[in-house]
Coordinates of C-alpha atoms and ligand atoms in Angstrom, one line a residue:
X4 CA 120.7 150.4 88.7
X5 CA 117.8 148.1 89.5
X6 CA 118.3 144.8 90.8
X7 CA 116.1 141.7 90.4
X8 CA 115.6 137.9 91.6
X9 CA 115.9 135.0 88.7
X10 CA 112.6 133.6 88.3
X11 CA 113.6 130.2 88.6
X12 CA 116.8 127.6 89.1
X13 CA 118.1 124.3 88.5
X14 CA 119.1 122.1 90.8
X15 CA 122.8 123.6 90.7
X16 CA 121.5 127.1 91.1
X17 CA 121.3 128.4 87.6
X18 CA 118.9 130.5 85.0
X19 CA 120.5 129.0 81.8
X20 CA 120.3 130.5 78.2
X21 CA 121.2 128.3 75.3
X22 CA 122.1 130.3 71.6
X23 CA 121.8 128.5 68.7
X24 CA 123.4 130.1 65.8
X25 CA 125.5 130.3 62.7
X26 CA 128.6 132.2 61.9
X27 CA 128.2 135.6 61.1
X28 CA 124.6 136.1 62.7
X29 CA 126.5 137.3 66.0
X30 CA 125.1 135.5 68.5
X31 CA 129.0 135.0 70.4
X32 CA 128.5 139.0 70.6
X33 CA 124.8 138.7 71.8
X34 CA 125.6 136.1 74.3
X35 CA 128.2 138.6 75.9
X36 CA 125.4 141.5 75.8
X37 CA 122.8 139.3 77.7
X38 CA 126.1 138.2 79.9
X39 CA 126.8 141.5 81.2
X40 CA 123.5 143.1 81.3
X41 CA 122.6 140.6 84.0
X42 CA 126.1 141.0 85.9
X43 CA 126.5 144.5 85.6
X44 CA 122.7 145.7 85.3
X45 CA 121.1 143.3 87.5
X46 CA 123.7 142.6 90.1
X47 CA 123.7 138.5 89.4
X48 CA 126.5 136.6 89.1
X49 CA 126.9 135.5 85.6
X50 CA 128.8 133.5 83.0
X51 CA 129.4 132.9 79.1
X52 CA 131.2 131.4 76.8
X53 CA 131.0 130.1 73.3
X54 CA 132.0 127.1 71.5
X55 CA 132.1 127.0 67.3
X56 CA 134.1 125.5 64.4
X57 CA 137.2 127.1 62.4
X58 CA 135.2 129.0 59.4
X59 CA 134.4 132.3 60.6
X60 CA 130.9 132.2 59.1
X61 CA 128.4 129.1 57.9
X62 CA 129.4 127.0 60.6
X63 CA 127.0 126.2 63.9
X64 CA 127.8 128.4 67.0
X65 CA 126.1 127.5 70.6
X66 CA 126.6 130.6 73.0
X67 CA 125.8 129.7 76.8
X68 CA 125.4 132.2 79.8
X69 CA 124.7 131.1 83.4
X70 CA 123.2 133.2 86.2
X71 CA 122.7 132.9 89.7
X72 CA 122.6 134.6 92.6
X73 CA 125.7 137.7 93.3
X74 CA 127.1 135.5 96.5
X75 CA 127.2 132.1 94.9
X76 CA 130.2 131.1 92.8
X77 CA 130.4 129.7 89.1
X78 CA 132.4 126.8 89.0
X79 CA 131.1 125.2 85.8
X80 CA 132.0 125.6 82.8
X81 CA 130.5 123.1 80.3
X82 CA 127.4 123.5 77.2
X83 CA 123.8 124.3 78.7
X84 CA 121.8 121.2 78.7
X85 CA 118.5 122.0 80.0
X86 CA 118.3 125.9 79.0
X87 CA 115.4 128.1 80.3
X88 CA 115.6 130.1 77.3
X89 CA 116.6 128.9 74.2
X90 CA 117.0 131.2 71.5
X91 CA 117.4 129.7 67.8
X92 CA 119.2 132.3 65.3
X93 CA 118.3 130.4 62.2
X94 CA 114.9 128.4 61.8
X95 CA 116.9 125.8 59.2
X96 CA 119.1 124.7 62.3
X97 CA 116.8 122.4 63.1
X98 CA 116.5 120.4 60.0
X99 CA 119.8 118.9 60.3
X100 CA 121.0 119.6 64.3
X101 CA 119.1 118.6 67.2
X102 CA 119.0 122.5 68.5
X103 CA 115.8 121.9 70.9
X104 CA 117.1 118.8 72.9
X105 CA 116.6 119.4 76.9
X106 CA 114.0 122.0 76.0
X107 CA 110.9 121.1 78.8
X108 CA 107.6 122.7 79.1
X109 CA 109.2 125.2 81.6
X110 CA 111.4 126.5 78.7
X111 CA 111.5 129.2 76.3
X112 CA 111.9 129.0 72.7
X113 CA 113.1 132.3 70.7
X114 CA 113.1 131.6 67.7
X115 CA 113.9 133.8 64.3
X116 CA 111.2 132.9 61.8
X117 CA 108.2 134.2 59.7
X118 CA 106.2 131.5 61.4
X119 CA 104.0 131.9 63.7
X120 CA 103.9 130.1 67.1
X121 CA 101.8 127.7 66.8
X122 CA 103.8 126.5 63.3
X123 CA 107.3 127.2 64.8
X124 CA 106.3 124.5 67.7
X125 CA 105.2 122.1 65.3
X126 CA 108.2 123.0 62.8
X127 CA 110.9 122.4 66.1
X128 CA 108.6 119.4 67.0
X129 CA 109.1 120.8 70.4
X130 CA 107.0 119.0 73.6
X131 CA 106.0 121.6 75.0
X132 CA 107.1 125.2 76.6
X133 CA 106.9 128.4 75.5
X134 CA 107.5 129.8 71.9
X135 CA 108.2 133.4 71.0
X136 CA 108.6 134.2 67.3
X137 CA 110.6 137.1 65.9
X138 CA 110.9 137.9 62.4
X139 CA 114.4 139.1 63.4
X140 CA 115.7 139.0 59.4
X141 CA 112.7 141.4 58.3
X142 CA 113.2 143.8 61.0
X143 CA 117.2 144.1 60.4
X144 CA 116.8 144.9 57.4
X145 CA 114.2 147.5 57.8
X146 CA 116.8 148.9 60.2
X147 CA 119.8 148.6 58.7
X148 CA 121.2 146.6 61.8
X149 CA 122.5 143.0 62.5
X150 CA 120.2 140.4 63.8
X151 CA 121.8 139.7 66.4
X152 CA 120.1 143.1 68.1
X153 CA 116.9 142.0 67.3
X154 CA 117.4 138.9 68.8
X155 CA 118.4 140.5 72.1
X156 CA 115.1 142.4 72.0
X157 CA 113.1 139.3 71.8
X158 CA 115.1 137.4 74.6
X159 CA 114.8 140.0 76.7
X160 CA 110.9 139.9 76.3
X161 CA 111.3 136.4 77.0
X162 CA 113.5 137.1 80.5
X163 CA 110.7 139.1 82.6
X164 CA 112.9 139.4 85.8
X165 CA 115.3 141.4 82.9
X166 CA 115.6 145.2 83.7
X167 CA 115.0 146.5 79.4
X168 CA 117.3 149.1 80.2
X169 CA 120.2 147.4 82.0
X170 CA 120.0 145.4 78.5
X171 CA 120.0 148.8 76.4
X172 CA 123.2 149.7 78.8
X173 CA 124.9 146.5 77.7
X174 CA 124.3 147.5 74.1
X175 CA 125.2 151.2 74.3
X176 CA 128.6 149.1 76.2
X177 CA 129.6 147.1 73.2
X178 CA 128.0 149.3 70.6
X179 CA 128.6 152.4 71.7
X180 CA 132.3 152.6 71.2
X181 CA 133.6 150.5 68.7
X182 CA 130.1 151.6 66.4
X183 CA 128.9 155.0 67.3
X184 CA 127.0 155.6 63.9
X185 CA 125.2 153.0 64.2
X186 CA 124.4 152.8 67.9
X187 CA 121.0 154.5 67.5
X188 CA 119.9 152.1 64.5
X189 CA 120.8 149.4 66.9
X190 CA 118.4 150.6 70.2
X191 CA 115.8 150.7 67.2
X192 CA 116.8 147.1 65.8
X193 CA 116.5 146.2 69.7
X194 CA 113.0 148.0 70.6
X195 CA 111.4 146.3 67.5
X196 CA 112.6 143.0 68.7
X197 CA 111.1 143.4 72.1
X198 CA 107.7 144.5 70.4
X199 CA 107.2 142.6 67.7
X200 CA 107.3 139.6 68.9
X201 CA 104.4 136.6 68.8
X202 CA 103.7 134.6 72.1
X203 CA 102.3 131.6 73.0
X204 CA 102.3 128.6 75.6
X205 CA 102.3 125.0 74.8
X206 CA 101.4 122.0 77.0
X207 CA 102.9 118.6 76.9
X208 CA 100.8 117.2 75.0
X209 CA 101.9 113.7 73.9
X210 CA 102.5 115.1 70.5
X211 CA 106.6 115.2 70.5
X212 CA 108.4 113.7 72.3
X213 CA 111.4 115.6 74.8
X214 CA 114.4 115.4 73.0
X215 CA 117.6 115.0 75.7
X216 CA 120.6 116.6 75.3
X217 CA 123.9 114.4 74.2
X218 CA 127.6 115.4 73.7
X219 CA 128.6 114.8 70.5
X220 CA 130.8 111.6 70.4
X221 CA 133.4 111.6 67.2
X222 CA 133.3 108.2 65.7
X223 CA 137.3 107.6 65.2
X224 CA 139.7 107.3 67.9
X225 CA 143.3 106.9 68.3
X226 CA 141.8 103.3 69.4
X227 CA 139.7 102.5 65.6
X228 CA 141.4 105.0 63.7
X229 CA 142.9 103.7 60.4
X230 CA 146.5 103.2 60.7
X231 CA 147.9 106.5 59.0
X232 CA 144.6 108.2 59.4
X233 CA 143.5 107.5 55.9
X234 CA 139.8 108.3 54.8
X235 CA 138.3 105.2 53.3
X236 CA 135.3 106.8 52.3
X237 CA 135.5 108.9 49.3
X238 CA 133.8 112.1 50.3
X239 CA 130.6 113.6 48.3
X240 CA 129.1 117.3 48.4
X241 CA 126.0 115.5 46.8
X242 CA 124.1 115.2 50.1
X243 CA 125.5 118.6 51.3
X244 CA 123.1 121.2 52.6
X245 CA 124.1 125.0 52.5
X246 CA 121.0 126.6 53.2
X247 CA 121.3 126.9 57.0
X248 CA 124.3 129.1 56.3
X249 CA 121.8 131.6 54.5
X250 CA 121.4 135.0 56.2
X251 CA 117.8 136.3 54.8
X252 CA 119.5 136.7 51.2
X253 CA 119.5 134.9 47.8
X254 CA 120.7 135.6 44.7
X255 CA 117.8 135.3 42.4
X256 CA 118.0 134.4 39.2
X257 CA 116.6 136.2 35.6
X258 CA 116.9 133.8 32.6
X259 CA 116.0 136.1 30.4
X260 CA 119.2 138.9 31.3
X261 CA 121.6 136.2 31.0
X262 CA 124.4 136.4 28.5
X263 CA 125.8 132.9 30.0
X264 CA 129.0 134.2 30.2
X265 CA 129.9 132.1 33.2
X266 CA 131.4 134.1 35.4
X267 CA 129.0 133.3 38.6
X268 CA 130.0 129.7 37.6
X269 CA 133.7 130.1 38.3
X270 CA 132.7 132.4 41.4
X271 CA 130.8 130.2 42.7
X272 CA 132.2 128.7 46.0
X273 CA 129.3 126.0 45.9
X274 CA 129.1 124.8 42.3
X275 CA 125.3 125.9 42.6
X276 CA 124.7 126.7 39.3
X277 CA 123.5 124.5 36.1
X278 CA 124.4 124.9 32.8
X279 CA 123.0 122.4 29.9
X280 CA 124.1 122.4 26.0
X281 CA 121.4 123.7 24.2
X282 CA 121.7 125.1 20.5
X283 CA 122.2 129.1 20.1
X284 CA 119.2 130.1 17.9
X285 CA 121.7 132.9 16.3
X286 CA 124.7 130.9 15.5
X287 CA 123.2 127.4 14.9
X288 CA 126.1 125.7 17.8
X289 CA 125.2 123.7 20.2
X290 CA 126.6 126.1 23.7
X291 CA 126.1 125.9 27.1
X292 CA 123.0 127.8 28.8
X293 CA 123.1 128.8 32.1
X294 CA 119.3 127.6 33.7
X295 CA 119.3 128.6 37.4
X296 CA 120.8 127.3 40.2
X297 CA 120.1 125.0 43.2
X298 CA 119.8 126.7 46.6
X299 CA 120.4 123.9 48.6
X300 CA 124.1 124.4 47.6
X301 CA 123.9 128.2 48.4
X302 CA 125.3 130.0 51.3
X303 CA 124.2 132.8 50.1
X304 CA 128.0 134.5 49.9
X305 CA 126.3 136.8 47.1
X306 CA 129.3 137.1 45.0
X307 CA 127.6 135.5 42.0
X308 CA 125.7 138.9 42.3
X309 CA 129.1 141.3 42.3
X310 CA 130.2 139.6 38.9
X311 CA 127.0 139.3 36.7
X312 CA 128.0 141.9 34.1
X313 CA 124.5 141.9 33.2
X314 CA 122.5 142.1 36.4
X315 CA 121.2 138.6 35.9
X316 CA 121.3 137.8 39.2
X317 CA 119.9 140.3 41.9
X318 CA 120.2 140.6 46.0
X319 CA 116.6 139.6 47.2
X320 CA 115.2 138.8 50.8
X321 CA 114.4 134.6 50.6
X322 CA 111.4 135.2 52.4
X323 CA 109.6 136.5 49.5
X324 CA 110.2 133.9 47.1
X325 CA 109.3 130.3 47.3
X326 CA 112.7 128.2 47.2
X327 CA 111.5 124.8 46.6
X328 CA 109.3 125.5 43.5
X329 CA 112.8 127.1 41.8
X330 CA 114.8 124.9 42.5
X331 CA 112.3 121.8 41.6
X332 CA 112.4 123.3 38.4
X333 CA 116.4 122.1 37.8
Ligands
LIG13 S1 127.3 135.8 35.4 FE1 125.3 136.6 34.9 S2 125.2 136.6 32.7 FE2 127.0 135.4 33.2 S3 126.1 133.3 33.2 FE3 126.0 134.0 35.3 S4 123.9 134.9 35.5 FE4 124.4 134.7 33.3
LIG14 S1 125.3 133.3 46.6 FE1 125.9 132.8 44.6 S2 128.2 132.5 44.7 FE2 127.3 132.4 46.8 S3 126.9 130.2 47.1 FE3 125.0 131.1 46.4 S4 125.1 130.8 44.2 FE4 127.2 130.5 44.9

């Protein structure tokens, strides 16, 4: 197998990669793939781990892998600060975490999104560095794959020291076994991400500023807590925003098939949907009509979709309807 030389270090010795993900998008498994392709395939020394909340999917995820030379030792263990290459699993991250902080203008920035660089940069409100977009969604869905393959593809266009096939070893690796039938959809899902991919270079140019990277401090303290831990601030889901925790799919809406049984109502994890009282041209009472539903409530769970008896809601990619004007509409 090949070996190679990291392009470039910080001052401890590392090439750093920063995941930002949800749950479910599998970027814990991708962060072990990109792991062991550069230990096993490329002869570095090499380190990751993963840090995320207690729901198995909708939550944020960070993965972090370390390289650095095969003689030099790895005695850190804390969140990458300043990666080289940060790749961002979900584009809506940003509008509520600060994903990009300690990206600098010798970064990286892979990023999942129909957008192309020039907007993504702008969108991240990133300094400067580069940005390689990936339409990761679209293409694992044309293959039938997860993601997270798709992903790797573009990363490893990003890592140009990276052997391609010490990566496709790392997939065959973790693939392979556990997912035979699908290995060969996978090497496809990964190809495409290394191909289709958009590149471009961005200078510091005044326009953002460079965000640095804080730990997250927790307010309340066995110092300030409130004696018996009680929450003196009644919670709200009014300001809640689901749509990060969206994976490509919505459940769209069709007015005109619905029986407004209310069955996606009481399925519903979210309370998305809104029903009004309006009066029933056949029977003269005043019922309630169901009249869409709001997708910033909607993690896209789809099982509104598995009980609408009347196909009143379908499966369909977001990216081909416009969000915001249906949901204005409410
Ligand atoms: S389950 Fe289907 S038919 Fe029933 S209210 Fe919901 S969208 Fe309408
Ligand atoms: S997909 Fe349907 S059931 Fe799931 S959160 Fe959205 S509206 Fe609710």
């Amino acid at each position: 197998m090949q070996k190679g030389a990291l392009p470039s270090k910080n001052q401890f010795g590392f090439f750093e990669i920063r995941l930002e993900s949800i749950g479910g998008l599998g970027a814990n498994v991708a962060g072990k793939i990109i792991a062991e392709a550069g230990v096993v395939g490329m002869g570095f020394n090499g380190s990751n781990f993963a840090s995320y909340g207690s729901e198995k999917k909708g939550t944020p995820v960070s993965s972090y892998i370390r390289y650095c030379d095969a003689n030099k030792p790895i005695r850190i263990n804390s969140p990458v600060t300043e990666p080289h290459i940060l790749g961002v699993f979900h584009e809506n991250l940003a509008a509520r975490l600060p994903i990009t902080a300690g990206v600098k203008s010798n970064s990286t920035v892979v990023i999942n999104t129909d957008k192309s660089p020039q907007e993504a940069r702008e969108y991240l409100r990133l300094s400067g560095g580069s940005v390689i977009t990936v339409d990761a969604i679209k293409i694992a869905y044309e293959e039938k794959v997860r993601m997270n393959v798709v992903m790797i593809g573009a990363i490893t266009k990003a890592m140009e020291f990276m052997d391609k096939e010490a990566m496709r070893e790392a997939i065959k690796e973790t693939f392979g076994k556990k997912y035979k039938n699908q290995l060969e959809a996978n090497l496809r899902g990964f190809e495409a991400g290394y191909e289709r991919v958009a590149i471009d270079q961005f200078d510091e140019d005044g326009r953002f500023p460079f965000i640095p990277f804080n730990e997250t401090k927790s307010e309340w303290g066995y110092e300030n807590a409130p004696i018996g831990g009680i929450i003196l601030e009644a919670g709200s889901n009014v300001v809640k925003n689901n749509q990060s925790s969206r994976q490509g799919k919505i459940p769209l809406f069709h007015e005109g098939r619905c029986i407004h049984c209310g069955m996606c109502e009481t399925t519903c994890p979210d309370y998305c949907f809104k029903f009004e009282p309006k009066e029933d041209s056949k029977t003269g009472k005043t019922l309630m009509f169901n009249i869409g539903l709001d997708y910033q409530y909607c993690k896209g769970c789809l099982r509104c979709v598995d009980v609408c008896p009347v196909e009143a809601l379908t499966e369909e990619l977001e990216a081909d309807h416009e969000i915001e004007k249906m949901t204005a509409k409410l």
